[in-house]
Amino acid sequence: MSVIAKVSTGIDVGARELVKEHLSHLYQAPKYSPTEQQVLKNRIKQLLQARNAVLVAHYYTDPVVQALAEETGGCVADSFEMARFGREHPAETLIVAGVKFMGETAKILTPDKKVVMPTLEATCSLDLGCPADAFSAFCDRHPDRTVVVYANTSAAVKARADWVVTSSIALDLIDHLDAEGEKILWAPDKHLGNYVQRQTGADMILWDGACIVHEEFKAKGVADLKTLYPDAAVLVHPESPQSVVELADVVGSTSQLIKAAQTLPNPRFVVATDQGIFYKMQQLCPEKEFHVAPTAGGGATCRSCASCPWMAMNSLDSLLKALEQGGDEIHVDPQISARAMIPLQRMLDFGKRNANTN
């Protein structure tokens, strides 16, 4: 049986307060006229070429940014595929449109390249809610456990781990470790960890973290939409609460949900993840209909409203500034980078082996 493990009341409250503080003064994405948008895009395209740079964007960024990445020979993907694409691309500079941990992962995998973000203020509630020092102390109290951390963590937290995992291979990896007799310490997302534990039966203790977007999805709202659209399939990211996951026809990572939208015969879908993913879903399935899962009950308000406020900081303005002025460059301490690369490489190797056996 899994246990939600808190570091201590003080540290847990402190991490949550830090998330609230960030949410209280978040950037508001600018609105552009069609002419303004085209002028900005043209200038960004020119500078990408002049700087020998490539734009990599996450599925949750603004559709305009995702389209620009595709138009300029970059990529739109999940966090790890973004980093892997950047490592293999010949460009000298990677412009990472996402949140800070994504830039750090790209730098760890590609230390010889310049990695720039529109702003380092674009962070993640999972990253903020898992401070490296507190997490390290938590690990020290459970020395008999194999430490597995989600990709949505800082470089310093990854450096303390035995394994890094993405949502796409979490089940396979934990099932493998469980078969080897390993007991797991999981961080930072408790909902994803709970889902993995229930699916695998592994012995896991979980850090008490959550994504502010996925935690807000409501089971009643999803059930109501399913009643309204009985022919819809429900697609759910496993960072969502258990009550929402239990209503899903498909549970999976961003890439897996996009694949499900393509392969399932349903004409419409209720989707419980950041609505930025609709750009790619609609692009690949133009004949299908997508509805965002509700994030608040009747009369309630939402903090994210199914749209990550930190991802919104990746605007055309901020991208242009990054290219013109150098933006916020990602630097990772070489010792931390070397330690973090160990669990990242283990994940890469496991992924290759797993792919070859399936």
PDB file of C-alpha atoms in Angstrom, residues 12-157:
ATOM      1  CA  ASP A  12       5.526  20.970   3.044  1.00  0.00           C
ATOM      2  CA  VAL A  13       3.700  24.197   3.882  1.00  0.00           C
ATOM      3  CA  GLY A  14       6.727  26.240   2.813  1.00  0.00           C
ATOM      4  CA  ALA A  15       6.809  24.595  -0.622  1.00  0.00           C
ATOM      5  CA  ARG A  16       3.100  25.139  -1.105  1.00  0.00           C
ATOM      6  CA  GLU A  17       3.397  28.772  -0.070  1.00  0.00           C
ATOM      7  CA  LEU A  18       6.198  29.222  -2.600  1.00  0.00           C
ATOM      8  CA  VAL A  19       3.901  27.946  -5.339  1.00  0.00           C
ATOM      9  CA  LYS A  20       1.149  30.325  -4.190  1.00  0.00           C
ATOM     10  CA  GLU A  21       3.603  33.222  -4.188  1.00  0.00           C
ATOM     11  CA  HIS A  22       4.564  32.531  -7.791  1.00  0.00           C
ATOM     12  CA  LEU A  23       0.924  32.260  -8.823  1.00  0.00           C
ATOM     13  CA  SER A  24       0.076  35.611  -7.227  1.00  0.00           C
ATOM     14  CA  HIS A  25       2.211  37.674  -9.626  1.00  0.00           C
ATOM     15  CA  LEU A  26       2.228  35.724 -12.848  1.00  0.00           C
ATOM     16  CA  TYR A  27       2.843  37.178 -16.249  1.00  0.00           C
ATOM     17  CA  GLN A  28      -0.161  37.895 -18.464  1.00  0.00           C
ATOM     18  CA  ALA A  29       0.400  36.751 -22.029  1.00  0.00           C
ATOM     19  CA  PRO A  30       0.087  39.605 -24.547  1.00  0.00           C
ATOM     20  CA  LYS A  31      -2.554  39.684 -27.268  1.00  0.00           C
ATOM     21  CA  TYR A  32      -1.405  40.418 -30.805  1.00  0.00           C
ATOM     22  CA  SER A  33      -3.185  41.654 -33.883  1.00  0.00           C
ATOM     23  CA  PRO A  34      -2.630  39.488 -36.991  1.00  0.00           C
ATOM     24  CA  THR A  35      -0.217  42.093 -38.334  1.00  0.00           C
ATOM     25  CA  GLU A  36       1.756  42.330 -35.067  1.00  0.00           C
ATOM     26  CA  GLN A  37       1.942  38.546 -34.866  1.00  0.00           C
ATOM     27  CA  GLN A  38       3.304  38.207 -38.389  1.00  0.00           C
ATOM     28  CA  VAL A  39       5.919  40.930 -37.849  1.00  0.00           C
ATOM     29  CA  LEU A  40       7.153  39.197 -34.683  1.00  0.00           C
ATOM     30  CA  LYS A  41       7.221  35.763 -36.333  1.00  0.00           C
ATOM     31  CA  ASN A  42       9.167  37.058 -39.329  1.00  0.00           C
ATOM     32  CA  ARG A  43      11.778  38.697 -37.110  1.00  0.00           C
ATOM     33  CA  ILE A  44      12.133  35.563 -34.953  1.00  0.00           C
ATOM     34  CA  LYS A  45      12.611  33.418 -38.057  1.00  0.00           C
ATOM     35  CA  GLN A  46      15.369  35.742 -39.280  1.00  0.00           C
ATOM     36  CA  LEU A  47      17.186  35.666 -35.962  1.00  0.00           C
ATOM     37  CA  LEU A  48      16.940  31.887 -35.557  1.00  0.00           C
ATOM     38  CA  GLN A  49      18.779  31.538 -38.827  1.00  0.00           C
ATOM     39  CA  ALA A  50      21.292  34.299 -38.068  1.00  0.00           C
ATOM     40  CA  ARG A  51      22.092  32.867 -34.603  1.00  0.00           C
ATOM     41  CA  ASN A  52      22.296  29.238 -35.819  1.00  0.00           C
ATOM     42  CA  ALA A  53      19.552  28.465 -33.324  1.00  0.00           C
ATOM     43  CA  VAL A  54      16.619  26.061 -33.258  1.00  0.00           C
ATOM     44  CA  LEU A  55      13.335  26.485 -31.392  1.00  0.00           C
ATOM     45  CA  VAL A  56      12.006  23.546 -29.385  1.00  0.00           C
ATOM     46  CA  ALA A  57       8.556  23.966 -27.835  1.00  0.00           C
ATOM     47  CA  HIS A  58       6.462  21.952 -25.417  1.00  0.00           C
ATOM     48  CA  TYR A  59       2.951  20.736 -26.235  1.00  0.00           C
ATOM     49  CA  TYR A  60       1.592  23.082 -23.546  1.00  0.00           C
ATOM     50  CA  THR A  61       2.935  26.322 -24.999  1.00  0.00           C
ATOM     51  CA  ASP A  62       0.822  28.770 -26.995  1.00  0.00           C
ATOM     52  CA  PRO A  63      -0.290  27.309 -30.368  1.00  0.00           C
ATOM     53  CA  VAL A  64       1.401  30.239 -32.126  1.00  0.00           C
ATOM     54  CA  VAL A  65       4.736  29.239 -30.561  1.00  0.00           C
ATOM     55  CA  GLN A  66       4.216  25.571 -31.434  1.00  0.00           C
ATOM     56  CA  ALA A  67       3.454  26.467 -35.034  1.00  0.00           C
ATOM     57  CA  LEU A  68       6.528  28.686 -35.208  1.00  0.00           C
ATOM     58  CA  ALA A  69       8.741  25.855 -33.961  1.00  0.00           C
ATOM     59  CA  GLU A  70       7.422  23.595 -36.711  1.00  0.00           C
ATOM     60  CA  GLU A  71       7.702  26.267 -39.399  1.00  0.00           C
ATOM     61  CA  THR A  72      11.371  26.895 -38.584  1.00  0.00           C
ATOM     62  CA  GLY A  73      12.558  23.287 -38.480  1.00  0.00           C
ATOM     63  CA  GLY A  74      12.334  22.912 -34.712  1.00  0.00           C
ATOM     64  CA  CYS A  75      10.098  20.527 -32.838  1.00  0.00           C
ATOM     65  CA  VAL A  76       7.003  20.332 -30.656  1.00  0.00           C
ATOM     66  CA  ALA A  77       7.199  17.524 -28.129  1.00  0.00           C
ATOM     67  CA  ASP A  78       7.218  16.479 -24.483  1.00  0.00           C
ATOM     68  CA  SER A  79      10.073  17.623 -22.265  1.00  0.00           C
ATOM     69  CA  PHE A  80      12.422  14.720 -22.860  1.00  0.00           C
ATOM     70  CA  GLU A  81      11.873  14.544 -26.612  1.00  0.00           C
ATOM     71  CA  MET A  82      12.587  18.286 -26.733  1.00  0.00           C
ATOM     72  CA  ALA A  83      15.956  17.692 -25.068  1.00  0.00           C
ATOM     73  CA  ARG A  84      16.727  14.678 -27.242  1.00  0.00           C
ATOM     74  CA  PHE A  85      15.869  16.602 -30.420  1.00  0.00           C
ATOM     75  CA  GLY A  86      18.109  19.458 -29.310  1.00  0.00           C
ATOM     76  CA  ARG A  87      21.018  17.094 -28.694  1.00  0.00           C
ATOM     77  CA  GLU A  88      20.759  15.612 -32.179  1.00  0.00           C
ATOM     78  CA  HIS A  89      20.116  18.863 -34.055  1.00  0.00           C
ATOM     79  CA  PRO A  90      23.203  20.592 -35.550  1.00  0.00           C
ATOM     80  CA  ALA A  91      22.228  24.079 -34.283  1.00  0.00           C
ATOM     81  CA  GLU A  92      24.692  25.686 -31.858  1.00  0.00           C
ATOM     82  CA  THR A  93      21.953  27.263 -29.739  1.00  0.00           C
ATOM     83  CA  LEU A  94      18.731  25.760 -28.396  1.00  0.00           C
ATOM     84  CA  ILE A  95      15.828  28.098 -27.684  1.00  0.00           C
ATOM     85  CA  VAL A  96      13.650  26.196 -25.213  1.00  0.00           C
ATOM     86  CA  ALA A  97      10.019  27.314 -25.052  1.00  0.00           C
ATOM     87  CA  GLY A  98       8.799  25.599 -21.924  1.00  0.00           C
ATOM     88  CA  VAL A  99       9.648  25.763 -18.225  1.00  0.00           C
ATOM     89  CA  LYS A 100      12.980  25.856 -16.426  1.00  0.00           C
ATOM     90  CA  PHE A 101      13.490  22.155 -15.724  1.00  0.00           C
ATOM     91  CA  MET A 102      13.156  21.501 -19.473  1.00  0.00           C
ATOM     92  CA  GLY A 103      15.990  23.909 -20.196  1.00  0.00           C
ATOM     93  CA  GLU A 104      18.107  22.245 -17.521  1.00  0.00           C
ATOM     94  CA  THR A 105      17.482  18.782 -18.962  1.00  0.00           C
ATOM     95  CA  ALA A 106      18.455  20.033 -22.405  1.00  0.00           C
ATOM     96  CA  LYS A 107      21.686  21.498 -21.000  1.00  0.00           C
ATOM     97  CA  ILE A 108      22.551  18.306 -19.132  1.00  0.00           C
ATOM     98  CA  LEU A 109      22.095  16.222 -22.279  1.00  0.00           C
ATOM     99  CA  THR A 110      23.851  18.799 -24.472  1.00  0.00           C
ATOM    100  CA  PRO A 111      26.474  20.566 -22.318  1.00  0.00           C
ATOM    101  CA  ASP A 112      28.421  21.836 -25.340  1.00  0.00           C
ATOM    102  CA  LYS A 113      25.483  23.855 -26.696  1.00  0.00           C
ATOM    103  CA  LYS A 114      24.115  27.188 -25.574  1.00  0.00           C
ATOM    104  CA  VAL A 115      20.648  26.708 -24.087  1.00  0.00           C
ATOM    105  CA  VAL A 116      18.483  29.812 -23.806  1.00  0.00           C
ATOM    106  CA  MET A 117      14.975  30.315 -22.448  1.00  0.00           C
ATOM    107  CA  PRO A 118      12.677  33.298 -22.967  1.00  0.00           C
ATOM    108  CA  THR A 119      12.599  33.636 -19.170  1.00  0.00           C
ATOM    109  CA  LEU A 120      13.880  31.611 -16.232  1.00  0.00           C
ATOM    110  CA  GLU A 121      10.810  32.718 -14.272  1.00  0.00           C
ATOM    111  CA  ALA A 122       8.830  30.105 -16.193  1.00  0.00           C
ATOM    112  CA  THR A 123       8.870  27.316 -13.634  1.00  0.00           C
ATOM    113  CA  CYS A 124       6.630  24.440 -12.510  1.00  0.00           C
ATOM    114  CA  SER A 125       4.680  23.712  -9.334  1.00  0.00           C
ATOM    115  CA  LEU A 126       6.192  20.216  -9.190  1.00  0.00           C
ATOM    116  CA  ASP A 127       9.709  21.666  -9.367  1.00  0.00           C
ATOM    117  CA  LEU A 128       8.942  24.428  -6.838  1.00  0.00           C
ATOM    118  CA  GLY A 129       7.290  21.984  -4.480  1.00  0.00           C
ATOM    119  CA  CYS A 130      10.313  19.675  -4.301  1.00  0.00           C
ATOM    120  CA  PRO A 131      13.281  21.714  -2.980  1.00  0.00           C
ATOM    121  CA  ALA A 132      16.584  19.871  -3.420  1.00  0.00           C
ATOM    122  CA  ASP A 133      17.775  20.145   0.198  1.00  0.00           C
ATOM    123  CA  ALA A 134      14.476  18.982   1.674  1.00  0.00           C
ATOM    124  CA  PHE A 135      14.223  16.180  -0.852  1.00  0.00           C
ATOM    125  CA  SER A 136      17.764  15.021  -0.157  1.00  0.00           C
ATOM    126  CA  ALA A 137      17.007  14.884   3.571  1.00  0.00           C
ATOM    127  CA  PHE A 138      13.880  12.862   2.824  1.00  0.00           C
ATOM    128  CA  CYS A 139      15.935  10.391   0.785  1.00  0.00           C
ATOM    129  CA  ASP A 140      18.481  10.117   3.592  1.00  0.00           C
ATOM    130  CA  ARG A 141      15.702   8.963   5.920  1.00  0.00           C
ATOM    131  CA  HIS A 142      14.879   6.097   3.536  1.00  0.00           C
ATOM    132  CA  PRO A 143      18.283   4.712   2.504  1.00  0.00           C
ATOM    133  CA  ASP A 144      16.830   1.293   1.641  1.00  0.00           C
ATOM    134  CA  ARG A 145      14.733   2.685  -1.205  1.00  0.00           C
ATOM    135  CA  THR A 146      15.534   3.242  -4.866  1.00  0.00           C
ATOM    136  CA  VAL A 147      14.962   6.913  -5.656  1.00  0.00           C
ATOM    137  CA  VAL A 148      12.890   7.545  -8.788  1.00  0.00           C
ATOM    138  CA  VAL A 149      12.106  11.125  -9.779  1.00  0.00           C
ATOM    139  CA  TYR A 150       9.818  12.451 -12.463  1.00  0.00           C
ATOM    140  CA  ALA A 151      11.341  14.566 -15.241  1.00  0.00           C
ATOM    141  CA  ASN A 152       9.505  17.609 -13.812  1.00  0.00           C
ATOM    142  CA  THR A 153      12.246  18.322 -11.275  1.00  0.00           C
ATOM    143  CA  SER A 154      15.340  20.472 -10.957  1.00  0.00           C
ATOM    144  CA  ALA A 155      18.796  19.326 -11.984  1.00  0.00           C
ATOM    145  CA  ALA A 156      19.760  19.131  -8.298  1.00  0.00           C
ATOM    146  CA  VAL A 157      16.864  16.786  -7.506  1.00  0.00           C
TER     147      VAL A 157
END
